[in-house]
């Protein structure tokens, strides 16, 4: 539980830093595909109002586009644009360079162990988030 609170706090901190919210939202849209604002907020574990503000900024800059939801005419789906994908790739390159710099003195075996554990943590967090989302919708897995 403590880890979850720490991660939520860290995510909220990143959203409040200039550009960090962009990274989170563009990354989610790049990996998950088109989403409604509420579903995107749940996926990134952030408040829907903060996500909405971030998406509005991304849309104004042409990094995200809004289109009608074909399954619900009242709603809209958000999609990453080509410019958004290019920005996301730039963010990834910057992140990778920083990680390489931080891990430069780590032995290869330690890097591999870290990668395995981070993948496992990510998978477990995603499964847990999916389970919570299903419970909130009143369905079972």
mmCIF file of N, CA and C in Angstrom:
data_model
loop_
_atom_site.group_PDB
_atom_site.id
_atom_site.type_symbol
_atom_site.label_atom_id
_atom_site.label_comp_id
_atom_site.label_asym_id
_atom_site.label_seq_id
_atom_site.Cartn_x
_atom_site.Cartn_y
_atom_site.Cartn_z
ATOM 1 N N UNK A 1 0.825 -1.189 0.000
ATOM 2 C CA UNK A 1 0.000 0.000 0.000
ATOM 3 C C UNK A 1 0.872 1.258 0.000
ATOM 4 N N UNK A 2 1.937 1.219 0.753
ATOM 5 C CA UNK A 2 2.825 2.368 0.820
ATOM 6 C C UNK A 2 3.440 2.665 -0.545
ATOM 7 N N UNK A 3 3.826 1.609 -1.275
ATOM 8 C CA UNK A 3 4.394 1.785 -2.607
ATOM 9 C C UNK A 3 3.384 2.461 -3.530
ATOM 10 N N UNK A 4 2.134 2.041 -3.446
ATOM 11 C CA UNK A 4 1.091 2.638 -4.276
ATOM 12 C C UNK A 4 0.926 4.124 -4.003
ATOM 13 N N UNK A 5 0.939 4.499 -2.730
ATOM 14 C CA UNK A 5 0.815 5.921 -2.378
ATOM 15 C C UNK A 5 2.027 6.701 -2.869
ATOM 16 N N UNK A 6 3.211 6.090 -2.738
ATOM 17 C CA UNK A 6 4.422 6.760 -3.208
ATOM 18 C C UNK A 6 4.367 6.978 -4.714
ATOM 19 N N UNK A 7 3.902 5.956 -5.443
ATOM 20 C CA UNK A 7 3.832 6.075 -6.898
ATOM 21 C C UNK A 7 2.792 7.111 -7.315
ATOM 22 N N UNK A 8 1.631 7.114 -6.648
ATOM 23 C CA UNK A 8 0.597 8.098 -6.969
ATOM 24 C C UNK A 8 1.104 9.506 -6.691
ATOM 25 N N UNK A 9 1.800 9.672 -5.578
ATOM 26 C CA UNK A 9 2.363 10.975 -5.242
ATOM 27 C C UNK A 9 3.407 11.400 -6.268
ATOM 28 N N UNK A 10 4.242 10.461 -6.678
ATOM 29 C CA UNK A 10 5.269 10.772 -7.680
ATOM 30 C C UNK A 10 4.632 11.152 -9.006
ATOM 31 N N UNK A 11 3.597 10.427 -9.404
ATOM 32 C CA UNK A 11 2.914 10.747 -10.661
ATOM 33 C C UNK A 11 2.309 12.147 -10.598
ATOM 34 N N UNK A 12 1.650 12.466 -9.475
ATOM 35 C CA UNK A 12 1.039 13.789 -9.348
ATOM 36 C C UNK A 12 2.114 14.866 -9.394
ATOM 37 N N UNK A 13 3.270 14.607 -8.765
ATOM 38 C CA UNK A 13 4.386 15.550 -8.806
ATOM 39 C C UNK A 13 4.854 15.762 -10.243
ATOM 40 N N UNK A 14 4.961 14.673 -11.015
ATOM 41 C CA UNK A 14 5.394 14.781 -12.400
ATOM 42 C C UNK A 14 4.402 15.579 -13.228
ATOM 43 N N UNK A 15 3.106 15.395 -12.961
ATOM 44 C CA UNK A 15 2.093 16.137 -13.710
ATOM 45 C C UNK A 15 2.233 17.622 -13.437
ATOM 46 N N UNK A 16 2.590 17.971 -12.209
ATOM 47 C CA UNK A 16 2.705 19.377 -11.849
ATOM 48 C C UNK A 16 3.969 20.024 -12.408
ATOM 49 N N UNK A 17 4.969 19.231 -12.781
ATOM 50 C CA UNK A 17 6.176 19.769 -13.397
ATOM 51 C C UNK A 17 5.920 20.008 -14.877
ATOM 52 N N UNK A 18 6.429 21.091 -15.382
ATOM 53 C CA UNK A 18 6.213 21.431 -16.787
ATOM 54 C C UNK A 18 6.732 20.317 -17.692
ATOM 55 N N UNK A 19 5.848 19.805 -18.548
ATOM 56 C CA UNK A 19 6.229 18.804 -19.524
ATOM 57 C C UNK A 19 6.100 17.371 -19.046
ATOM 58 N N UNK A 20 6.144 17.154 -17.749
ATOM 59 C CA UNK A 20 6.079 15.785 -17.247
ATOM 60 C C UNK A 20 4.706 15.171 -17.460
ATOM 61 N N UNK A 21 3.669 15.967 -17.286
ATOM 62 C CA UNK A 21 2.319 15.474 -17.559
ATOM 63 C C UNK A 21 2.165 15.105 -19.024
ATOM 64 N N UNK A 22 2.804 15.887 -19.883
ATOM 65 C CA UNK A 22 2.789 15.574 -21.317
ATOM 66 C C UNK A 22 3.362 14.185 -21.561
ATOM 67 N N UNK A 23 4.469 13.893 -20.906
ATOM 68 C CA UNK A 23 5.122 12.590 -21.089
ATOM 69 C C UNK A 23 4.195 11.453 -20.674
ATOM 70 N N UNK A 24 3.557 11.609 -19.529
ATOM 71 C CA UNK A 24 2.664 10.566 -19.023
ATOM 72 C C UNK A 24 1.497 10.357 -19.977
ATOM 73 N N UNK A 25 0.849 11.438 -20.391
ATOM 74 C CA UNK A 25 -0.345 11.319 -21.227
ATOM 75 C C UNK A 25 -0.009 10.860 -22.639
ATOM 76 N N UNK A 26 1.041 11.414 -23.228
ATOM 77 C CA UNK A 26 1.434 10.972 -24.569
ATOM 78 C C UNK A 26 1.871 9.514 -24.550
ATOM 79 N N UNK A 27 2.601 9.126 -23.516
ATOM 80 C CA UNK A 27 3.035 7.736 -23.403
ATOM 81 C C UNK A 27 1.860 6.782 -23.288
ATOM 82 N N UNK A 28 0.868 7.165 -22.505
ATOM 83 C CA UNK A 28 -0.313 6.311 -22.348
ATOM 84 C C UNK A 28 -1.074 6.192 -23.661
ATOM 85 N N UNK A 29 -1.283 7.307 -24.349
ATOM 86 C CA UNK A 29 -2.004 7.250 -25.627
ATOM 87 C C UNK A 29 -1.202 6.486 -26.679
ATOM 88 N N UNK A 30 0.118 6.630 -26.653
ATOM 89 C CA UNK A 30 0.957 5.908 -27.617
ATOM 90 C C UNK A 30 0.885 4.403 -27.385
ATOM 91 N N UNK A 31 0.837 3.991 -26.132
ATOM 92 C CA UNK A 31 0.845 2.552 -25.847
ATOM 93 C C UNK A 31 -0.550 1.942 -25.777
ATOM 94 N N UNK A 32 -1.538 2.693 -25.317
ATOM 95 C CA UNK A 32 -2.884 2.146 -25.135
ATOM 96 C C UNK A 32 -3.809 2.392 -26.319
ATOM 97 N N UNK A 33 -3.488 3.388 -27.123
ATOM 98 C CA UNK A 33 -4.377 3.745 -28.222
ATOM 99 C C UNK A 33 -5.429 4.751 -27.773
ATOM 100 N N UNK A 34 -6.388 5.000 -28.632
ATOM 101 C CA UNK A 34 -7.418 6.003 -28.375
ATOM 102 C C UNK A 34 -8.173 5.692 -27.087
ATOM 103 N N UNK A 35 -8.448 6.747 -26.303
ATOM 104 C CA UNK A 35 -9.136 6.583 -25.023
ATOM 105 C C UNK A 35 -10.018 7.792 -24.737
ATOM 106 N N UNK A 36 -11.047 7.548 -23.941
ATOM 107 C CA UNK A 36 -11.843 8.644 -23.379
ATOM 108 C C UNK A 36 -11.041 9.237 -22.229
ATOM 109 N N UNK A 37 -11.324 10.477 -21.891
ATOM 110 C CA UNK A 37 -10.584 11.146 -20.823
ATOM 111 C C UNK A 37 -10.648 10.363 -19.519
ATOM 112 N N UNK A 38 -11.837 9.911 -19.137
ATOM 113 C CA UNK A 38 -11.981 9.195 -17.866
ATOM 114 C C UNK A 38 -11.204 7.883 -17.868
ATOM 115 N N UNK A 39 -11.223 7.181 -18.989
ATOM 116 C CA UNK A 39 -10.477 5.922 -19.079
ATOM 117 C C UNK A 39 -8.971 6.165 -19.057
ATOM 118 N N UNK A 40 -8.538 7.243 -19.700
ATOM 119 C CA UNK A 40 -7.119 7.587 -19.686
ATOM 120 C C UNK A 40 -6.686 7.958 -18.269
ATOM 121 N N UNK A 41 -7.516 8.727 -17.567
ATOM 122 C CA UNK A 41 -7.203 9.106 -16.183
ATOM 123 C C UNK A 41 -7.055 7.868 -15.309
ATOM 124 N N UNK A 42 -7.951 6.908 -15.474
ATOM 125 C CA UNK A 42 -7.863 5.663 -14.695
ATOM 126 C C UNK A 42 -6.596 4.895 -15.052
ATOM 127 N N UNK A 43 -6.255 4.869 -16.324
ATOM 128 C CA UNK A 43 -5.073 4.118 -16.766
ATOM 129 C C UNK A 43 -3.782 4.693 -16.201
ATOM 130 N N UNK A 44 -3.709 6.013 -16.094
ATOM 131 C CA UNK A 44 -2.482 6.639 -15.589
ATOM 132 C C UNK A 44 -2.568 6.951 -14.097
ATOM 133 N N UNK A 45 -3.691 6.568 -13.487
ATOM 134 C CA UNK A 45 -3.905 6.733 -12.049
ATOM 135 C C UNK A 45 -3.787 8.190 -11.605
ATOM 136 N N UNK A 46 -4.450 9.069 -12.355
ATOM 137 C CA UNK A 46 -4.472 10.485 -12.020
ATOM 138 C C UNK A 46 -5.911 10.980 -11.982
ATOM 139 N N UNK A 47 -6.101 12.104 -11.335
ATOM 140 C CA UNK A 47 -7.405 12.737 -11.255
ATOM 141 C C UNK A 47 -7.870 13.156 -12.646
ATOM 142 N N UNK A 48 -9.138 12.905 -12.944
ATOM 143 C CA UNK A 48 -9.680 13.208 -14.275
ATOM 144 C C UNK A 48 -9.565 14.691 -14.619
ATOM 145 N N UNK A 49 -9.705 15.574 -13.630
ATOM 146 C CA UNK A 49 -9.613 17.010 -13.935
ATOM 147 C C UNK A 49 -8.188 17.395 -14.336
ATOM 148 N N UNK A 50 -7.187 16.804 -13.680
ATOM 149 C CA UNK A 50 -5.791 17.083 -14.050
ATOM 150 C C UNK A 50 -5.496 16.552 -15.444
ATOM 151 N N UNK A 51 -6.008 15.365 -15.747
ATOM 152 C CA UNK A 51 -5.814 14.776 -17.073
ATOM 153 C C UNK A 51 -6.502 15.630 -18.128
ATOM 154 N N UNK A 52 -7.703 16.092 -17.834
ATOM 155 C CA UNK A 52 -8.443 16.927 -18.780
ATOM 156 C C UNK A 52 -7.672 18.204 -19.105
ATOM 157 N N UNK A 53 -7.110 18.846 -18.090
ATOM 158 C CA UNK A 53 -6.313 20.062 -18.318
ATOM 159 C C UNK A 53 -5.089 19.753 -19.178
ATOM 160 N N UNK A 54 -4.420 18.649 -18.865
ATOM 161 C CA UNK A 54 -3.243 18.265 -19.641
ATOM 162 C C UNK A 54 -3.584 17.968 -21.087
ATOM 163 N N UNK A 55 -4.697 17.270 -21.296
ATOM 164 C CA UNK A 55 -5.122 16.939 -22.658
ATOM 165 C C UNK A 55 -5.499 18.186 -23.443
ATOM 166 N N UNK A 56 -6.113 19.144 -22.776
ATOM 167 C CA UNK A 56 -6.476 20.397 -23.447
ATOM 168 C C UNK A 56 -5.215 21.094 -23.965
ATOM 169 N N UNK A 57 -4.181 21.137 -23.135
ATOM 170 C CA UNK A 57 -2.916 21.748 -23.545
ATOM 171 C C UNK A 57 -2.296 20.987 -24.713
ATOM 172 N N UNK A 58 -2.294 19.656 -24.638
ATOM 173 C CA UNK A 58 -1.744 18.841 -25.727
ATOM 174 C C UNK A 58 -2.527 19.051 -27.018
ATOM 175 N N UNK A 59 -3.824 19.168 -26.898
ATOM 176 C CA UNK A 59 -4.664 19.370 -28.077
ATOM 177 C C UNK A 59 -4.383 20.733 -28.711
ATOM 178 N N UNK A 60 -4.232 21.762 -27.894
ATOM 179 C CA UNK A 60 -3.936 23.097 -28.421
ATOM 180 C C UNK A 60 -2.616 23.125 -29.184
ATOM 181 N N UNK A 61 -1.673 22.281 -28.792
ATOM 182 C CA UNK A 61 -0.366 22.235 -29.445
ATOM 183 C C UNK A 61 -0.313 21.226 -30.582
ATOM 184 N N UNK A 62 -1.435 20.581 -30.875
ATOM 185 C CA UNK A 62 -1.494 19.650 -31.996
ATOM 186 C C UNK A 62 -0.884 18.287 -31.719
ATOM 187 N N UNK A 63 -0.680 17.952 -30.449
ATOM 188 C CA UNK A 63 -0.077 16.669 -30.095
ATOM 189 C C UNK A 63 -1.126 15.584 -29.862
ATOM 190 N N UNK A 64 -2.335 16.011 -29.592
ATOM 191 C CA UNK A 64 -3.469 15.111 -29.362
ATOM 192 C C UNK A 64 -4.661 15.667 -30.125
ATOM 193 N N UNK A 65 -5.475 14.774 -30.676
ATOM 194 C CA UNK A 65 -6.701 15.182 -31.377
ATOM 195 C C UNK A 65 -7.891 14.502 -30.711
ATOM 196 N N UNK A 66 -9.024 15.144 -30.819
ATOM 197 C CA UNK A 66 -10.271 14.625 -30.263
ATOM 198 C C UNK A 66 -11.174 14.254 -31.430
ATOM 199 N N UNK A 67 -11.828 13.083 -31.322
ATOM 200 C CA UNK A 67 -12.766 12.668 -32.360
ATOM 201 C C UNK A 67 -13.966 12.002 -31.699
ATOM 202 N N UNK A 68 -15.092 11.948 -32.390
ATOM 203 C CA UNK A 68 -16.282 11.326 -31.795
ATOM 204 C C UNK A 68 -16.035 9.851 -31.477
ATOM 205 N N UNK A 69 -16.604 9.404 -30.371
ATOM 206 C CA UNK A 69 -16.528 7.995 -29.993
ATOM 207 C C UNK A 69 -17.559 7.238 -30.821
ATOM 208 N N UNK A 70 -17.135 6.304 -31.683
ATOM 209 C CA UNK A 70 -18.091 5.595 -32.533
ATOM 210 C C UNK A 70 -19.068 4.727 -31.738
ATOM 211 N N UNK A 71 -18.720 4.391 -30.497
ATOM 212 C CA UNK A 71 -19.590 3.565 -29.664
ATOM 213 C C UNK A 71 -20.531 4.379 -28.789
ATOM 214 N N UNK A 72 -20.288 5.685 -28.708
ATOM 215 C CA UNK A 72 -21.116 6.551 -27.876
ATOM 216 C C UNK A 72 -21.054 7.959 -28.454
ATOM 217 N N UNK A 73 -22.083 8.335 -29.181
ATOM 218 C CA UNK A 73 -22.099 9.629 -29.854
ATOM 219 C C UNK A 73 -21.959 10.816 -28.924
ATOM 220 N N UNK A 74 -22.221 10.623 -27.633
ATOM 221 C CA UNK A 74 -22.102 11.730 -26.678
ATOM 222 C C UNK A 74 -20.657 11.953 -26.248
ATOM 223 N N UNK A 75 -19.821 10.939 -26.414
ATOM 224 C CA UNK A 75 -18.452 11.020 -25.921
ATOM 225 C C UNK A 75 -17.442 11.275 -27.021
ATOM 226 N N UNK A 76 -16.214 11.480 -26.596
ATOM 227 C CA UNK A 76 -15.117 11.718 -27.538
ATOM 228 C C UNK A 76 -13.929 10.849 -27.155
ATOM 229 N N UNK A 77 -13.193 10.450 -28.167
ATOM 230 C CA UNK A 77 -11.950 9.710 -27.970
ATOM 231 C C UNK A 77 -10.781 10.638 -28.251
ATOM 232 N N UNK A 78 -9.718 10.450 -27.502
ATOM 233 C CA UNK A 78 -8.501 11.216 -27.716
ATOM 234 C C UNK A 78 -7.487 10.314 -28.378
ATOM 235 N N UNK A 79 -6.797 10.861 -29.356
ATOM 236 C CA UNK A 79 -5.806 10.091 -30.100
ATOM 237 C C UNK A 79 -4.528 10.908 -30.221
ATOM 238 N N UNK A 80 -3.409 10.232 -30.219
ATOM 239 C CA UNK A 80 -2.130 10.909 -30.381
ATOM 240 C C UNK A 80 -1.922 11.191 -31.871
ATOM 241 N N UNK A 81 -1.465 12.393 -32.193
ATOM 242 C CA UNK A 81 -1.212 12.775 -33.581
ATOM 243 C C UNK A 81 0.214 12.370 -33.968
ATOM 244 N N UNK A 82 0.547 12.544 -35.238
ATOM 245 C CA UNK A 82 1.919 12.266 -35.681
ATOM 246 C C UNK A 82 2.907 13.169 -34.944
ATOM 247 N N UNK A 83 2.527 14.438 -34.766
ATOM 248 C CA UNK A 83 3.396 15.351 -34.008
ATOM 249 C C UNK A 83 3.538 14.875 -32.565
ATOM 250 N N UNK A 84 2.461 14.345 -32.004
ATOM 251 C CA UNK A 84 2.505 13.802 -30.651
ATOM 252 C C UNK A 84 3.413 12.590 -30.562
ATOM 253 N N UNK A 85 3.346 11.725 -31.576
ATOM 254 C CA UNK A 85 4.230 10.544 -31.595
ATOM 255 C C UNK A 85 5.698 10.969 -31.691
ATOM 256 N N UNK A 86 5.964 11.978 -32.500
ATOM 257 C CA UNK A 86 7.341 12.474 -32.625
ATOM 258 C C UNK A 86 7.823 13.037 -31.286
ATOM 259 N N UNK A 87 6.954 13.777 -30.603
ATOM 260 C CA UNK A 87 7.314 14.327 -29.289
ATOM 261 C C UNK A 87 7.551 13.198 -28.290
ATOM 262 N N UNK A 88 6.692 12.169 -28.318
ATOM 263 C CA UNK A 88 6.847 11.023 -27.423
ATOM 264 C C UNK A 88 8.186 10.318 -27.673
ATOM 265 N N UNK A 89 8.556 10.153 -28.939
ATOM 266 C CA UNK A 89 9.837 9.514 -29.259
ATOM 267 C C UNK A 89 11.007 10.346 -28.734
ATOM 268 N N UNK A 90 10.878 11.660 -28.807
ATOM 269 C CA UNK A 90 11.924 12.534 -28.268
ATOM 270 C C UNK A 90 12.022 12.362 -26.751
ATOM 271 N N UNK A 91 10.871 12.321 -26.074
ATOM 272 C CA UNK A 91 10.872 12.098 -24.624
ATOM 273 C C UNK A 91 11.536 10.767 -24.276
ATOM 274 N N UNK A 92 11.230 9.729 -25.060
ATOM 275 C CA UNK A 92 11.827 8.415 -24.811
ATOM 276 C C UNK A 92 13.346 8.463 -24.964
ATOM 277 N N UNK A 93 13.816 9.142 -25.994
ATOM 278 C CA UNK A 93 15.262 9.246 -26.222
ATOM 279 C C UNK A 93 15.940 9.984 -25.063
ATOM 280 N N UNK A 94 15.308 11.058 -24.581
ATOM 281 C CA UNK A 94 15.858 11.803 -23.443
ATOM 282 C C UNK A 94 15.897 10.930 -22.194
ATOM 283 N N UNK A 95 14.809 10.190 -21.953
ATOM 284 C CA UNK A 95 14.739 9.300 -20.797
ATOM 285 C C UNK A 95 15.823 8.228 -20.877
ATOM 286 N N UNK A 96 15.957 7.622 -22.047
ATOM 287 C CA UNK A 96 16.953 6.561 -22.224
ATOM 288 C C UNK A 96 18.369 7.080 -21.995
ATOM 289 N N UNK A 97 18.644 8.282 -22.472
ATOM 290 C CA UNK A 97 19.973 8.870 -22.275
ATOM 291 C C UNK A 97 20.242 9.102 -20.789
ATOM 292 N N UNK A 98 19.231 9.586 -20.058
ATOM 293 C CA UNK A 98 19.402 9.813 -18.619
ATOM 294 C C UNK A 98 19.615 8.497 -17.885
ATOM 295 N N UNK A 99 18.846 7.477 -18.250
ATOM 296 C CA UNK A 99 19.017 6.168 -17.610
ATOM 297 C C UNK A 99 20.399 5.594 -17.896
ATOM 298 N N UNK A 100 20.847 5.719 -19.129
ATOM 299 C CA UNK A 100 22.190 5.236 -19.472
ATOM 300 C C UNK A 100 23.253 5.934 -18.627
ATOM 301 N N UNK A 101 23.062 7.235 -18.432
ATOM 302 C CA UNK A 101 24.013 8.002 -17.628
ATOM 303 C C UNK A 101 24.012 7.527 -16.171
ATOM 304 N N UNK A 102 22.823 7.313 -15.614
ATOM 305 C CA UNK A 102 22.709 6.883 -14.218
ATOM 306 C C UNK A 102 23.254 5.474 -14.019
ATOM 307 N N UNK A 103 22.989 4.603 -14.979
ATOM 308 C CA UNK A 103 23.352 3.191 -14.828
ATOM 309 C C UNK A 103 24.708 2.835 -15.433
ATOM 310 N N UNK A 104 25.445 3.813 -15.878
ATOM 311 C CA UNK A 104 26.689 3.547 -16.592
ATOM 312 C C UNK A 104 27.676 2.695 -15.791
ATOM 313 N N UNK A 105 27.710 2.857 -14.476
ATOM 314 C CA UNK A 105 28.660 2.107 -13.654
ATOM 315 C C UNK A 105 28.095 0.792 -13.122
ATOM 316 N N UNK A 106 26.855 0.487 -13.460
ATOM 317 C CA UNK A 106 26.249 -0.762 -12.980
ATOM 318 C C UNK A 106 26.746 -1.928 -13.827
ATOM 319 N N UNK A 107 27.048 -3.047 -13.190
ATOM 320 C CA UNK A 107 27.397 -4.242 -13.966
ATOM 321 C C UNK A 107 26.201 -4.691 -14.813
ATOM 322 N N UNK A 108 26.483 -5.323 -15.926
ATOM 323 C CA UNK A 108 25.422 -5.768 -16.845
ATOM 324 C C UNK A 108 24.410 -6.670 -16.141
ATOM 325 N N UNK A 109 24.881 -7.548 -15.265
ATOM 326 C CA UNK A 109 23.966 -8.449 -14.547
ATOM 327 C C UNK A 109 22.973 -7.660 -13.694
ATOM 328 N N UNK A 110 23.428 -6.581 -13.063
ATOM 329 C CA UNK A 110 22.533 -5.747 -12.257
ATOM 330 C C UNK A 110 21.509 -5.026 -13.137
ATOM 331 N N UNK A 111 21.961 -4.559 -14.297
ATOM 332 C CA UNK A 111 21.030 -3.907 -15.233
ATOM 333 C C UNK A 111 19.945 -4.883 -15.678
ATOM 334 N N UNK A 112 20.354 -6.110 -15.983
ATOM 335 C CA UNK A 112 19.388 -7.118 -16.426
ATOM 336 C C UNK A 112 18.407 -7.465 -15.314
ATOM 337 N N UNK A 113 18.897 -7.585 -14.085
ATOM 338 C CA UNK A 113 18.018 -7.867 -12.945
ATOM 339 C C UNK A 113 17.025 -6.728 -12.750
ATOM 340 N N UNK A 114 17.500 -5.497 -12.831
ATOM 341 C CA UNK A 114 16.616 -4.341 -12.704
ATOM 342 C C UNK A 114 15.533 -4.370 -13.774
ATOM 343 N N UNK A 115 15.909 -4.654 -15.005
ATOM 344 C CA UNK A 115 14.938 -4.692 -16.105
ATOM 345 C C UNK A 115 13.876 -5.760 -15.859
ATOM 346 N N UNK A 116 14.293 -6.935 -15.424
ATOM 347 C CA UNK A 116 13.342 -8.023 -15.147
ATOM 348 C C UNK A 116 12.382 -7.620 -14.035
ATOM 349 N N UNK A 117 12.915 -7.052 -12.958
ATOM 350 C CA UNK A 117 12.071 -6.669 -11.828
ATOM 351 C C UNK A 117 11.131 -5.518 -12.180
ATOM 352 N N UNK A 118 11.602 -4.561 -12.964
ATOM 353 C CA UNK A 118 10.725 -3.458 -13.372
ATOM 354 C C UNK A 118 9.597 -3.951 -14.274
ATOM 355 N N UNK A 119 9.904 -4.874 -15.173
ATOM 356 C CA UNK A 119 8.848 -5.454 -16.016
ATOM 357 C C UNK A 119 7.823 -6.188 -15.156
ATOM 358 N N UNK A 120 8.314 -6.942 -14.191
ATOM 359 C CA UNK A 120 7.405 -7.672 -13.301
ATOM 360 C C UNK A 120 6.533 -6.702 -12.513
ATOM 361 N N UNK A 121 7.136 -5.664 -11.956
ATOM 362 C CA UNK A 121 6.380 -4.663 -11.207
ATOM 363 C C UNK A 121 5.344 -3.998 -12.097
ATOM 364 N N UNK A 122 5.740 -3.621 -13.302
ATOM 365 C CA UNK A 122 4.822 -2.977 -14.235
ATOM 366 C C UNK A 122 3.643 -3.892 -14.567
ATOM 367 N N UNK A 123 3.925 -5.153 -14.837
ATOM 368 C CA UNK A 123 2.860 -6.112 -15.142
ATOM 369 C C UNK A 123 1.913 -6.285 -13.962
ATOM 370 N N UNK A 124 2.470 -6.404 -12.758
ATOM 371 C CA UNK A 124 1.635 -6.580 -11.569
ATOM 372 C C UNK A 124 0.796 -5.334 -11.284
ATOM 373 N N UNK A 125 1.386 -4.158 -11.465
ATOM 374 C CA UNK A 125 0.628 -2.920 -11.271
ATOM 375 C C UNK A 125 -0.495 -2.796 -12.297
ATOM 376 N N UNK A 126 -0.206 -3.152 -13.535
ATOM 377 C CA UNK A 126 -1.235 -3.089 -14.579
ATOM 378 C C UNK A 126 -2.366 -4.062 -14.282
ATOM 379 N N UNK A 127 -2.033 -5.265 -13.843
ATOM 380 C CA UNK A 127 -3.068 -6.250 -13.508
ATOM 381 C C UNK A 127 -3.906 -5.768 -12.334
ATOM 382 N N UNK A 128 -3.251 -5.189 -11.350
ATOM 383 C CA UNK A 128 -3.972 -4.669 -10.189
ATOM 384 C C UNK A 128 -4.883 -3.509 -10.596
ATOM 385 N N UNK A 129 -4.365 -2.614 -11.427
ATOM 386 C CA UNK A 129 -5.169 -1.480 -11.891
ATOM 387 C C UNK A 129 -6.371 -1.974 -12.685
ATOM 388 N N UNK A 130 -6.173 -2.978 -13.520
ATOM 389 C CA UNK A 130 -7.276 -3.542 -14.299
ATOM 390 C C UNK A 130 -8.331 -4.131 -13.366
ATOM 391 N N UNK A 131 -7.885 -4.835 -12.343
ATOM 392 C CA UNK A 131 -8.812 -5.430 -11.384
ATOM 393 C C UNK A 131 -9.613 -4.344 -10.670
ATOM 394 N N UNK A 132 -8.956 -3.280 -10.240
ATOM 395 C CA UNK A 132 -9.663 -2.176 -9.587
ATOM 396 C C UNK A 132 -10.675 -1.536 -10.524
ATOM 397 N N UNK A 133 -10.277 -1.344 -11.771
ATOM 398 C CA UNK A 133 -11.169 -0.742 -12.764
ATOM 399 C C UNK A 133 -12.406 -1.618 -12.964
ATOM 400 N N UNK A 134 -12.214 -2.927 -13.030
ATOM 401 C CA UNK A 134 -13.339 -3.849 -13.193
ATOM 402 C C UNK A 134 -14.251 -3.808 -11.972
ATOM 403 N N UNK A 135 -13.670 -3.735 -10.786
ATOM 404 C CA UNK A 135 -14.468 -3.669 -9.567
ATOM 405 C C UNK A 135 -15.281 -2.383 -9.519
ATOM 406 N N UNK A 136 -14.693 -1.273 -9.962
ATOM 407 C CA UNK A 136 -15.403 0.001 -9.976
ATOM 408 C C UNK A 136 -16.573 -0.028 -10.944
ATOM 409 N N UNK A 137 -16.437 -0.777 -12.014
ATOM 410 C CA UNK A 137 -17.515 -0.896 -12.993
ATOM 411 C C UNK A 137 -18.540 -1.947 -12.584
ATOM 412 N N UNK A 138 -18.250 -2.670 -11.482
ATOM 413 C CA UNK A 138 -19.184 -3.664 -10.992
ATOM 414 C C UNK A 138 -19.124 -4.987 -11.711
ATOM 415 N N UNK A 139 -18.003 -5.254 -12.378
ATOM 416 C CA UNK A 139 -17.840 -6.526 -13.073
ATOM 417 C C UNK A 139 -16.729 -7.309 -12.412
ATOM 418 N N UNK A 140 -16.694 -8.576 -12.680
ATOM 419 C CA UNK A 140 -15.620 -9.412 -12.153
ATOM 420 C C UNK A 140 -14.698 -9.816 -13.281
ATOM 421 N N UNK A 141 -13.536 -10.252 -12.910
ATOM 422 C CA UNK A 141 -12.529 -10.633 -13.905
ATOM 423 C C UNK A 141 -12.711 -12.070 -14.282
#
